[in-house]
C-alpha atoms as an extended CHARMM CRD file, in Angstrom:
* protein
*
       239  EXT
         1         1  MET       CA             -0.0050000000        0.0090000000       -0.0030000000  PROA      1               0.0000000000
         2         2  ALA       CA              1.3430000000        3.4580000000       -0.8580000000  PROA      2               0.0000000000
         3         3  HSD       CA              0.3990000000        7.0950000000       -1.1980000000  PROA      3               0.0000000000
         4         4  TYR       CA              0.6020000000        8.9320000000       -4.4950000000  PROA      4               0.0000000000
         5         5  LEU       CA             -0.2000000000       12.4650000000       -5.6890000000  PROA      5               0.0000000000
         6         6  VAL       CA             -2.7620000000       13.3120000000       -8.3150000000  PROA      6               0.0000000000
         7         7  ASP       CA             -2.8730000000       16.7180000000      -10.0350000000  PROA      7               0.0000000000
         8         8  GLY       CA             -6.1210000000       16.9390000000      -11.9480000000  PROA      8               0.0000000000
         9         9  ILE       CA             -9.6060000000       18.2470000000      -12.5840000000  PROA      9               0.0000000000
        10        10  VAL       CA            -12.6440000000       16.7700000000      -10.8780000000  PROA      10              0.0000000000
        11        11  LEU       CA            -14.9610000000       15.4980000000      -13.6200000000  PROA      11              0.0000000000
        12        12  ARG       CA            -17.7900000000       14.1880000000      -11.5070000000  PROA      12              0.0000000000
        13        13  SER       CA            -18.6930000000       12.8280000000       -8.0680000000  PROA      13              0.0000000000
        14        14  TYR       CA            -21.5390000000       10.6780000000       -6.8480000000  PROA      14              0.0000000000
        15        15  LYS       CA            -22.7500000000        9.3920000000       -3.5150000000  PROA      15              0.0000000000
        16        16  LEU       CA            -21.4630000000        6.2580000000       -1.8760000000  PROA      16              0.0000000000
        17        17  GLY       CA            -23.2230000000        5.1580000000        1.2580000000  PROA      17              0.0000000000
        18        18  GLU       CA            -24.3780000000        7.7860000000        3.7210000000  PROA      18              0.0000000000
        19        19  THR       CA            -21.3100000000       10.0340000000        3.9460000000  PROA      19              0.0000000000
        20        20  ASP       CA            -18.8530000000        9.2320000000        1.1470000000  PROA      20              0.0000000000
        21        21  ARG       CA            -18.4590000000       10.2200000000       -2.4820000000  PROA      21              0.0000000000
        22        22  ILE       CA            -16.8400000000        8.5110000000       -5.4640000000  PROA      22              0.0000000000
        23        23  LEU       CA            -14.6910000000       10.9110000000       -7.5430000000  PROA      23              0.0000000000
        24        24  HSD       CA            -13.5680000000       10.8080000000      -11.1330000000  PROA      24              0.0000000000
        25        25  ILE       CA            -10.4990000000       13.0040000000      -11.7370000000  PROA      25              0.0000000000
        26        26  LEU       CA             -8.7300000000       13.7240000000      -15.0480000000  PROA      26              0.0000000000
        27        27  SER       CA             -4.9780000000       13.7770000000      -14.5210000000  PROA      27              0.0000000000
        28        28  PRO       CA             -2.4350000000       14.7190000000      -17.2360000000  PROA      28              0.0000000000
        29        29  ASN       CA             -0.0700000000       11.9620000000      -16.0920000000  PROA      29              0.0000000000
        30        30  LEU       CA             -2.4310000000        9.2500000000      -14.8810000000  PROA      30              0.0000000000
        31        31  GLY       CA             -5.4530000000        9.6960000000      -17.1350000000  PROA      31              0.0000000000
        32        32  LEU       CA             -8.7550000000        8.8750000000      -15.4410000000  PROA      32              0.0000000000
        33        33  VAL       CA             -8.3710000000        8.3960000000      -11.6830000000  PROA      33              0.0000000000
        34        34  ARG       CA            -11.2050000000        7.0290000000       -9.5580000000  PROA      34              0.0000000000
        35        35  GLY       CA            -11.2150000000        7.2620000000       -5.7770000000  PROA      35              0.0000000000
        36        36  VAL       CA            -13.3820000000        7.6610000000       -2.7040000000  PROA      36              0.0000000000
        37        37  ALA       CA            -13.5400000000       10.7150000000       -0.4530000000  PROA      37              0.0000000000
        38        38  LYS       CA            -14.6600000000        9.2940000000        2.8830000000  PROA      38              0.0000000000
        39        39  GLY       CA            -16.8730000000       11.3930000000        5.1410000000  PROA      39              0.0000000000
        40        40  VAL       CA            -16.9900000000       14.2350000000        2.6270000000  PROA      40              0.0000000000
        41        41  ARG       CA            -20.7530000000       14.6260000000        3.0320000000  PROA      41              0.0000000000
        42        42  LYS       CA            -20.5910000000       14.9890000000        6.8140000000  PROA      42              0.0000000000
        43        43  PRO       CA            -21.0540000000       18.4980000000        8.2650000000  PROA      43              0.0000000000
        44        44  GLY       CA            -17.6310000000       20.0250000000        8.9210000000  PROA      44              0.0000000000
        45        45  SER       CA            -15.7880000000       17.5860000000        6.6620000000  PROA      45              0.0000000000
        46        46  ARG       CA            -12.1150000000       18.4690000000        6.4240000000  PROA      46              0.0000000000
        47        47  PHE       CA            -12.3740000000       18.3780000000        2.6470000000  PROA      47              0.0000000000
        48        48  GLY       CA            -15.0780000000       21.0440000000        2.7010000000  PROA      48              0.0000000000
        49        49  GLY       CA            -15.8990000000       22.3080000000       -0.8210000000  PROA      49              0.0000000000
        50        50  ARG       CA            -12.4960000000       21.4480000000       -2.2880000000  PROA      50              0.0000000000
        51        51  LEU       CA            -13.7330000000       18.4720000000       -4.2920000000  PROA      51              0.0000000000
        52        52  GLU       CA            -16.5110000000       20.0980000000       -6.2690000000  PROA      52              0.0000000000
        53        53  PRO       CA            -16.8180000000       19.2360000000       -9.9860000000  PROA      53              0.0000000000
        54        54  TYR       CA            -14.6630000000       21.2680000000      -12.4330000000  PROA      54              0.0000000000
        55        55  GLY       CA            -12.1910000000       22.3060000000       -9.7440000000  PROA      55              0.0000000000
        56        56  HSD       CA             -8.4740000000       21.8890000000      -10.3950000000  PROA      56              0.0000000000
        57        57  VAL       CA             -7.0310000000       20.0600000000       -7.3980000000  PROA      57              0.0000000000
        58        58  SER       CA             -3.9380000000       18.3790000000       -6.0620000000  PROA      58              0.0000000000
        59        59  VAL       CA             -5.0390000000       15.2400000000       -4.2580000000  PROA      59              0.0000000000
        60        60  GLN       CA             -3.0750000000       12.7440000000       -2.1720000000  PROA      60              0.0000000000
        61        61  MET       CA             -4.4480000000        9.2300000000       -2.5800000000  PROA      61              0.0000000000
        62        62  TYR       CA             -3.8830000000        6.0340000000       -0.6390000000  PROA      62              0.0000000000
        63        63  GLU       CA             -3.9470000000        2.7900000000       -2.6200000000  PROA      63              0.0000000000
        64        64  GLY       CA             -6.7220000000        0.3870000000       -1.7060000000  PROA      64              0.0000000000
        65        65  ARG       CA             -7.6680000000       -3.1020000000       -2.7860000000  PROA      65              0.0000000000
        66        66  SER       CA            -10.5960000000       -2.0460000000       -4.9950000000  PROA      66              0.0000000000
        67        67  LEU       CA            -10.7740000000        1.7350000000       -4.7280000000  PROA      67              0.0000000000
        68        68  ASP       CA             -8.1480000000        4.2800000000       -3.6770000000  PROA      68              0.0000000000
        69        69  THR       CA             -8.8990000000        6.7860000000       -0.9260000000  PROA      69              0.0000000000
        70        70  VAL       CA             -8.4380000000       10.5380000000       -0.8410000000  PROA      70              0.0000000000
        71        71  THR       CA             -6.3520000000       11.5390000000        2.1990000000  PROA      71              0.0000000000
        72        72  GLN       CA             -5.4670000000       15.2040000000        1.4310000000  PROA      72              0.0000000000
        73        73  VAL       CA             -6.7420000000       17.8760000000       -0.9230000000  PROA      73              0.0000000000
        74        74  GLU       CA             -5.3190000000       21.1880000000       -2.1100000000  PROA      74              0.0000000000
        75        75  LEU       CA             -7.6500000000       23.3520000000       -4.2100000000  PROA      75              0.0000000000
        76        76  ILE       CA             -5.6570000000       25.0240000000       -7.0140000000  PROA      76              0.0000000000
        77        77  THR       CA             -8.3830000000       26.6330000000       -9.1690000000  PROA      77              0.0000000000
        78        78  PRO       CA            -12.0000000000       26.3870000000       -7.9040000000  PROA      78              0.0000000000
        79        79  ASN       CA            -13.7140000000       27.5210000000      -11.1610000000  PROA      79              0.0000000000
        80        80  VAL       CA            -16.5970000000       28.7050000000       -8.9750000000  PROA      80              0.0000000000
        81        81  GLY       CA            -17.9400000000       30.8630000000      -11.8130000000  PROA      81              0.0000000000
        82        82  VAL       CA            -18.6620000000       27.7170000000      -13.8280000000  PROA      82              0.0000000000
        83        83  ARG       CA            -20.8140000000       26.1150000000      -11.1560000000  PROA      83              0.0000000000
        84        84  GLU       CA            -22.6740000000       29.3590000000      -10.2860000000  PROA      84              0.0000000000
        85        85  ASP       CA            -23.9140000000       29.9100000000      -13.8410000000  PROA      85              0.0000000000
        86        86  TRP       CA            -26.3750000000       27.2070000000      -14.9450000000  PROA      86              0.0000000000
        87        87  VAL       CA            -25.5380000000       27.5650000000      -18.6850000000  PROA      87              0.0000000000
        88        88  ALA       CA            -21.8000000000       27.3990000000      -18.0620000000  PROA      88              0.0000000000
        89        89  SER       CA            -22.3820000000       24.5040000000      -15.6620000000  PROA      89              0.0000000000
        90        90  ALA       CA            -24.3370000000       22.5850000000      -18.2980000000  PROA      90              0.0000000000
        91        91  CYS       CA            -21.5520000000       23.1460000000      -20.8260000000  PROA      91              0.0000000000
        92        92  ALA       CA            -18.9170000000       22.0670000000      -18.3080000000  PROA      92              0.0000000000
        93        93  ALA       CA            -20.9250000000       18.9240000000      -17.4400000000  PROA      93              0.0000000000
        94        94  THR       CA            -20.9270000000       17.9580000000      -21.1440000000  PROA      94              0.0000000000
        95        95  MET       CA            -17.1710000000       18.5470000000      -21.4090000000  PROA      95              0.0000000000
        96        96  ALA       CA            -16.5730000000       16.4650000000      -18.2760000000  PROA      96              0.0000000000
        97        97  GLU       CA            -18.8160000000       13.6570000000      -19.5070000000  PROA      97              0.0000000000
        98        98  ALA       CA            -16.9190000000       13.4840000000      -22.8040000000  PROA      98              0.0000000000
        99        99  CYS       CA            -13.5460000000       13.3190000000      -20.9570000000  PROA      99              0.0000000000
       100       100  ASP       CA            -14.9210000000       10.7140000000      -18.5840000000  PROA      100             0.0000000000
       101       101  LYS       CA            -15.8600000000        8.5340000000      -21.5600000000  PROA      101             0.0000000000
       102       102  LEU       CA            -12.6030000000        8.9540000000      -23.4660000000  PROA      102             0.0000000000
       103       103  ALA       CA             -9.8670000000        9.0930000000      -20.8230000000  PROA      103             0.0000000000
       104       104  GLN       CA             -8.3010000000        5.7790000000      -19.7990000000  PROA      104             0.0000000000
       105       105  GLN       CA             -6.9670000000        4.7730000000      -16.4120000000  PROA      105             0.0000000000
       106       106  GLY       CA             -3.1950000000        4.7300000000      -16.2710000000  PROA      106             0.0000000000
       107       107  GLU       CA             -2.7500000000        6.4160000000      -19.6520000000  PROA      107             0.0000000000
       108       108  ARG       CA             -1.3420000000        9.9170000000      -20.0300000000  PROA      108             0.0000000000
       109       109  ALA       CA             -3.9180000000       12.5150000000      -21.0140000000  PROA      109             0.0000000000
       110       110  THR       CA             -1.8470000000       15.7170000000      -21.0820000000  PROA      110             0.0000000000
       111       111  GLY       CA             -3.5730000000       17.1970000000      -24.1510000000  PROA      111             0.0000000000
       112       112  MET       CA             -7.0770000000       16.4190000000      -22.8940000000  PROA      112             0.0000000000
       113       113  PHE       CA             -6.2690000000       17.8590000000      -19.4540000000  PROA      113             0.0000000000
       114       114  LEU       CA             -4.8450000000       21.1050000000      -20.8660000000  PROA      114             0.0000000000
       115       115  LEU       CA             -7.8080000000       21.5030000000      -23.2390000000  PROA      115             0.0000000000
       116       116  LEU       CA            -10.2960000000       20.9970000000      -20.4160000000  PROA      116             0.0000000000
       117       117  LYS       CA             -8.3650000000       23.3220000000      -18.1310000000  PROA      117             0.0000000000
       118       118  ASP       CA             -8.3360000000       26.1120000000      -20.7300000000  PROA      118             0.0000000000
       119       119  SER       CA            -11.9770000000       25.6220000000      -21.6320000000  PROA      119             0.0000000000
       120       120  LEU       CA            -13.0990000000       25.7590000000      -18.0130000000  PROA      120             0.0000000000
       121       121  SER       CA            -11.0930000000       28.9440000000      -17.5460000000  PROA      121             0.0000000000
       122       122  VAL       CA            -12.9530000000       30.5250000000      -20.4640000000  PROA      122             0.0000000000
       123       123  LEU       CA            -16.3060000000       29.4220000000      -19.0670000000  PROA      123             0.0000000000
       124       124  ALA       CA            -15.4180000000       30.7200000000      -15.5840000000  PROA      124             0.0000000000
       125       125  ALA       CA            -14.7160000000       34.1520000000      -17.0540000000  PROA      125             0.0000000000
       126       126  GLY       CA            -18.3460000000       34.5650000000      -18.1870000000  PROA      126             0.0000000000
       127       127  PRO       CA            -18.3360000000       34.2200000000      -21.9890000000  PROA      127             0.0000000000
       128       128  ASN       CA            -21.0160000000       35.7210000000      -24.2080000000  PROA      128             0.0000000000
       129       129  ARG       CA            -21.2960000000       32.4030000000      -26.0550000000  PROA      129             0.0000000000
       130       130  PRO       CA            -20.7650000000       29.5520000000      -23.5680000000  PROA      130             0.0000000000
       131       131  ALA       CA            -22.3260000000       26.9660000000      -25.9430000000  PROA      131             0.0000000000
       132       132  ALA       CA            -19.7720000000       27.9660000000      -28.5860000000  PROA      132             0.0000000000
       133       133  VAL       CA            -17.0040000000       27.2840000000      -26.0730000000  PROA      133             0.0000000000
       134       134  LEU       CA            -18.4680000000       23.8420000000      -25.5660000000  PROA      134             0.0000000000
       135       135  ASP       CA            -18.6170000000       23.1510000000      -29.3070000000  PROA      135             0.0000000000
       136       136  ALA       CA            -15.0400000000       24.3770000000      -29.7520000000  PROA      136             0.0000000000
       137       137  PHE       CA            -13.9330000000       22.0860000000      -26.9310000000  PROA      137             0.0000000000
       138       138  LEU       CA            -15.6590000000       19.0670000000      -28.4850000000  PROA      138             0.0000000000
       139       139  LEU       CA            -14.1820000000       19.6140000000      -31.9380000000  PROA      139             0.0000000000
       140       140  ARG       CA            -10.7050000000       20.0290000000      -30.4390000000  PROA      140             0.0000000000
       141       141  LEU       CA            -11.1910000000       16.9580000000      -28.2570000000  PROA      141             0.0000000000
       142       142  ALA       CA            -12.1370000000       15.0100000000      -31.3950000000  PROA      142             0.0000000000
       143       143  ALA       CA             -8.8510000000       16.0970000000      -32.9780000000  PROA      143             0.0000000000
       144       144  LEU       CA             -6.8860000000       15.0160000000      -29.9300000000  PROA      144             0.0000000000
       145       145  GLU       CA             -8.5480000000       11.6100000000      -30.0100000000  PROA      145             0.0000000000
       146       146  GLY       CA             -7.7490000000       11.0480000000      -33.6540000000  PROA      146             0.0000000000
       147       147  PHE       CA            -11.0170000000       11.8800000000      -35.3870000000  PROA      147             0.0000000000
       148       148  ARG       CA            -10.4450000000       15.4960000000      -36.4300000000  PROA      148             0.0000000000
       149       149  PRO       CA            -13.0710000000       16.5050000000      -39.0290000000  PROA      149             0.0000000000
       150       150  SER       CA            -11.8060000000       17.6740000000      -42.4200000000  PROA      150             0.0000000000
       151       151  LEU       CA            -13.1230000000       21.1670000000      -42.9610000000  PROA      151             0.0000000000
       152       152  ASP       CA            -11.3440000000       22.2480000000      -46.1420000000  PROA      152             0.0000000000
       153       153  THR       CA            -10.7650000000       19.0580000000      -48.1590000000  PROA      153             0.0000000000
       154       154  CYS       CA            -13.3900000000       16.6890000000      -49.5320000000  PROA      154             0.0000000000
       155       155  ILE       CA            -13.1030000000       13.4310000000      -47.6770000000  PROA      155             0.0000000000
       156       156  THR       CA            -13.9160000000       11.4370000000      -50.8020000000  PROA      156             0.0000000000
       157       157  CYS       CA            -11.8300000000       12.9470000000      -53.5940000000  PROA      157             0.0000000000
       158       158  GLY       CA             -9.5100000000       15.4310000000      -51.8500000000  PROA      158             0.0000000000
       159       159  SER       CA            -10.8580000000       18.4950000000      -53.6340000000  PROA      159             0.0000000000
       160       160  THR       CA            -10.5640000000       21.8250000000      -51.8740000000  PROA      160             0.0000000000
       161       161  THR       CA            -13.0840000000       23.6220000000      -54.0550000000  PROA      161             0.0000000000
       162       162  ASP       CA            -16.8640000000       23.6090000000      -54.3370000000  PROA      162             0.0000000000
       163       163  ILE       CA            -17.3780000000       22.3290000000      -50.7600000000  PROA      163             0.0000000000
       164       164  ALA       CA            -21.0890000000       21.5900000000      -50.4350000000  PROA      164             0.0000000000
       165       165  ALA       CA            -21.8800000000       19.4730000000      -47.3850000000  PROA      165             0.0000000000
       166       166  PHE       CA            -20.6270000000       18.0460000000      -44.0880000000  PROA      166             0.0000000000
       167       167  HSD       CA            -20.6910000000       14.3160000000      -43.3670000000  PROA      167             0.0000000000
       168       168  VAL       CA            -20.5060000000       12.9670000000      -39.8460000000  PROA      168             0.0000000000
       169       169  GLY       CA            -18.2030000000       10.2030000000      -41.0280000000  PROA      169             0.0000000000
       170       170  GLY       CA            -15.2560000000       12.5360000000      -41.4690000000  PROA      170             0.0000000000
       171       171  GLY       CA            -15.9760000000       16.0470000000      -42.6550000000  PROA      171             0.0000000000
       172       172  VAL       CA            -16.7930000000       18.0300000000      -45.7770000000  PROA      172             0.0000000000
       173       173  LEU       CA            -17.7670000000       16.8160000000      -49.2220000000  PROA      173             0.0000000000
       174       174  CYS       CA            -17.5740000000       18.6130000000      -52.5680000000  PROA      174             0.0000000000
       175       175  SER       CA            -20.7490000000       19.0130000000      -54.5930000000  PROA      175             0.0000000000
       176       176  ARG       CA            -19.8110000000       16.1290000000      -56.9330000000  PROA      176             0.0000000000
       177       177  ASP       CA            -19.4780000000       13.6840000000      -54.0190000000  PROA      177             0.0000000000
       178       178  THR       CA            -22.4100000000       14.9140000000      -51.9510000000  PROA      178             0.0000000000
       179       179  PRO       CA            -25.3690000000       12.4810000000      -51.8890000000  PROA      179             0.0000000000
       180       180  ALA       CA            -28.6720000000       13.9810000000      -52.9600000000  PROA      180             0.0000000000
       181       181  ASP       CA            -30.2300000000       13.3600000000      -49.5570000000  PROA      181             0.0000000000
       182       182  LEU       CA            -27.4360000000       15.0420000000      -47.5190000000  PROA      182             0.0000000000
       183       183  GLN       CA            -28.2320000000       18.5650000000      -46.3030000000  PROA      183             0.0000000000
       184       184  ARG       CA            -25.9740000000       21.2820000000      -47.7980000000  PROA      184             0.0000000000
       185       185  ILE       CA            -23.7860000000       23.3850000000      -45.5640000000  PROA      185             0.0000000000
       186       186  SER       CA            -23.7300000000       27.1850000000      -45.8620000000  PROA      186             0.0000000000
       187       187  HSD       CA            -20.5050000000       29.1950000000      -46.1940000000  PROA      187             0.0000000000
       188       188  GLU       CA            -21.3710000000       30.8030000000      -42.8320000000  PROA      188             0.0000000000
       189       189  ALA       CA            -21.7710000000       27.4670000000      -41.0640000000  PROA      189             0.0000000000
       190       190  LEU       CA            -18.4950000000       26.1440000000      -42.5140000000  PROA      190             0.0000000000
       191       191  ALA       CA            -16.6520000000       29.3070000000      -41.4250000000  PROA      191             0.0000000000
       192       192  ALA       CA            -18.1370000000       28.8990000000      -37.9590000000  PROA      192             0.0000000000
       193       193  LEU       CA            -16.9900000000       25.2480000000      -37.6980000000  PROA      193             0.0000000000
       194       194  THR       CA            -13.5010000000       26.3260000000      -38.7770000000  PROA      194             0.0000000000
       195       195  LEU       CA            -13.4630000000       29.0620000000      -36.1410000000  PROA      195             0.0000000000
       196       196  LEU       CA            -14.5260000000       26.5960000000      -33.4380000000  PROA      196             0.0000000000
       197       197  ALA       CA            -11.9270000000       24.0480000000      -34.4610000000  PROA      197             0.0000000000
       198       198  GLU       CA             -8.9950000000       26.4160000000      -35.0000000000  PROA      198             0.0000000000
       199       199  GLY       CA             -9.7770000000       29.9260000000      -33.7750000000  PROA      199             0.0000000000
       200       200  ASP       CA             -8.6940000000       31.7570000000      -30.6290000000  PROA      200             0.0000000000
       201       201  TRP       CA            -10.7750000000       31.4240000000      -27.4690000000  PROA      201             0.0000000000
       202       202  THR       CA            -11.4190000000       35.1610000000      -27.0850000000  PROA      202             0.0000000000
       203       203  THR       CA            -13.1750000000       35.4110000000      -30.4760000000  PROA      203             0.0000000000
       204       204  ILE       CA            -15.1420000000       32.2240000000      -29.8730000000  PROA      204             0.0000000000
       205       205  ALA       CA            -16.2630000000       33.1960000000      -26.3890000000  PROA      205             0.0000000000
       206       206  GLN       CA            -16.7910000000       36.9380000000      -26.5410000000  PROA      206             0.0000000000
       207       207  ASP       CA            -18.1690000000       37.6760000000      -30.0160000000  PROA      207             0.0000000000
       208       208  ASP       CA            -21.8080000000       38.8260000000      -29.6610000000  PROA      208             0.0000000000
       209       209  ALA       CA            -22.8930000000       37.4350000000      -33.0300000000  PROA      209             0.0000000000
       210       210  PRO       CA            -24.7520000000       34.1130000000      -32.7600000000  PROA      210             0.0000000000
       211       211  LEU       CA            -23.4150000000       31.1900000000      -34.6980000000  PROA      211             0.0000000000
       212       212  PRO       CA            -25.6160000000       29.6090000000      -37.4110000000  PROA      212             0.0000000000
       213       213  ARG       CA            -28.0850000000       27.2850000000      -35.6970000000  PROA      213             0.0000000000
       214       214  SER       CA            -26.9630000000       24.3250000000      -37.8350000000  PROA      214             0.0000000000
       215       215  VAL       CA            -23.4490000000       24.4070000000      -36.3320000000  PROA      215             0.0000000000
       216       216  ALA       CA            -24.3790000000       23.0060000000      -32.9050000000  PROA      216             0.0000000000
       217       217  SER       CA            -26.3690000000       20.2060000000      -34.5820000000  PROA      217             0.0000000000
       218       218  LEU       CA            -23.4420000000       19.3140000000      -36.8350000000  PROA      218             0.0000000000
       219       219  VAL       CA            -21.0100000000       19.2050000000      -33.8850000000  PROA      219             0.0000000000
       220       220  ARG       CA            -23.4110000000       17.0800000000      -31.8790000000  PROA      220             0.0000000000
       221       221  ALA       CA            -24.0280000000       14.6790000000      -34.7640000000  PROA      221             0.0000000000
       222       222  TYR       CA            -20.3090000000       14.3500000000      -35.4630000000  PROA      222             0.0000000000
       223       223  LEU       CA            -19.3730000000       13.6260000000      -31.8410000000  PROA      223             0.0000000000
       224       224  SER       CA            -22.2700000000       11.2350000000      -31.3100000000  PROA      224             0.0000000000
       225       225  HSD       CA            -21.2510000000        9.2910000000      -34.4400000000  PROA      225             0.0000000000
       226       226  HSD       CA            -17.6410000000        8.9040000000      -33.3980000000  PROA      226             0.0000000000
       227       227  LEU       CA            -18.3630000000        8.3060000000      -29.7020000000  PROA      227             0.0000000000
       228       228  ALA       CA            -21.1140000000        5.8250000000      -30.6670000000  PROA      228             0.0000000000
       229       229  THR       CA            -23.2700000000        7.4350000000      -27.9640000000  PROA      229             0.0000000000
       230       230  THR       CA            -24.9880000000       10.7470000000      -27.1460000000  PROA      230             0.0000000000
       231       231  LEU       CA            -23.6870000000       12.7270000000      -24.1570000000  PROA      231             0.0000000000
       232       232  LYS       CA            -26.5080000000       12.9340000000      -21.6010000000  PROA      232             0.0000000000
       233       233  ALA       CA            -25.4800000000       16.3730000000      -20.3420000000  PROA      233             0.0000000000
       234       234  TRP       CA            -26.0850000000       17.8030000000      -23.8250000000  PROA      234             0.0000000000
       235       235  GLU       CA            -29.8010000000       17.8620000000      -23.1620000000  PROA      235             0.0000000000
       236       236  SER       CA            -29.4300000000       20.6420000000      -20.5500000000  PROA      236             0.0000000000
       237       237  VAL       CA            -27.3690000000       22.9660000000      -22.7630000000  PROA      237             0.0000000000
       238       238  PRO       CA            -29.6050000000       25.7980000000      -24.0890000000  PROA      238             0.0000000000
       239       239  ARG       CA            -29.3070000000       26.7890000000      -27.7200000000  PROA      239             0.0000000000
């Protein structure tokens, strides 16, 4: 049995018994870490509010037979602004759910951790377009996980001209390769997808102009296709 240190972001927690909580933490070095915080739901718990979802923490864990135990917690960045705003919280919950599904125990997840850390920081600052921050996060997460959508080259023939549609299987199609039953994509929607996938966070978060309504649907369809599931937290994100 040994102690070890986990630097990470709390993705979720849920009740265990009458006073404990199970935690899922995303660590850059250890990937997905699961552990139990004993007595955390008791009044006056020494962990207090330091293990709330979306907080960046440094946690000391003690190895157990089936589940490791939290013994010490240092709160690095609370991201309180995320939890206090219901729209930002819904977006963060969707980000966390995606990471929880994709991160693996014992496997490095540096890119995923840094992406989540940056995205939560943007949400905590009170963006004008929190849902756009979520969509940008998801497209960039897709790229990290090896299923980056092609947004400038037809996925069938390689053409970079006459882009006409977006296919959830991999990205854009030119007009020649677009099936008759596939909805066309507007220049505005394609530009918005490119901004979300590659643009700077300030423009994505603070621009007052709404994104084309089709963009969120395309991002959702693309992620659902490649994850082979729909993120439950998506349902609470207003559009």
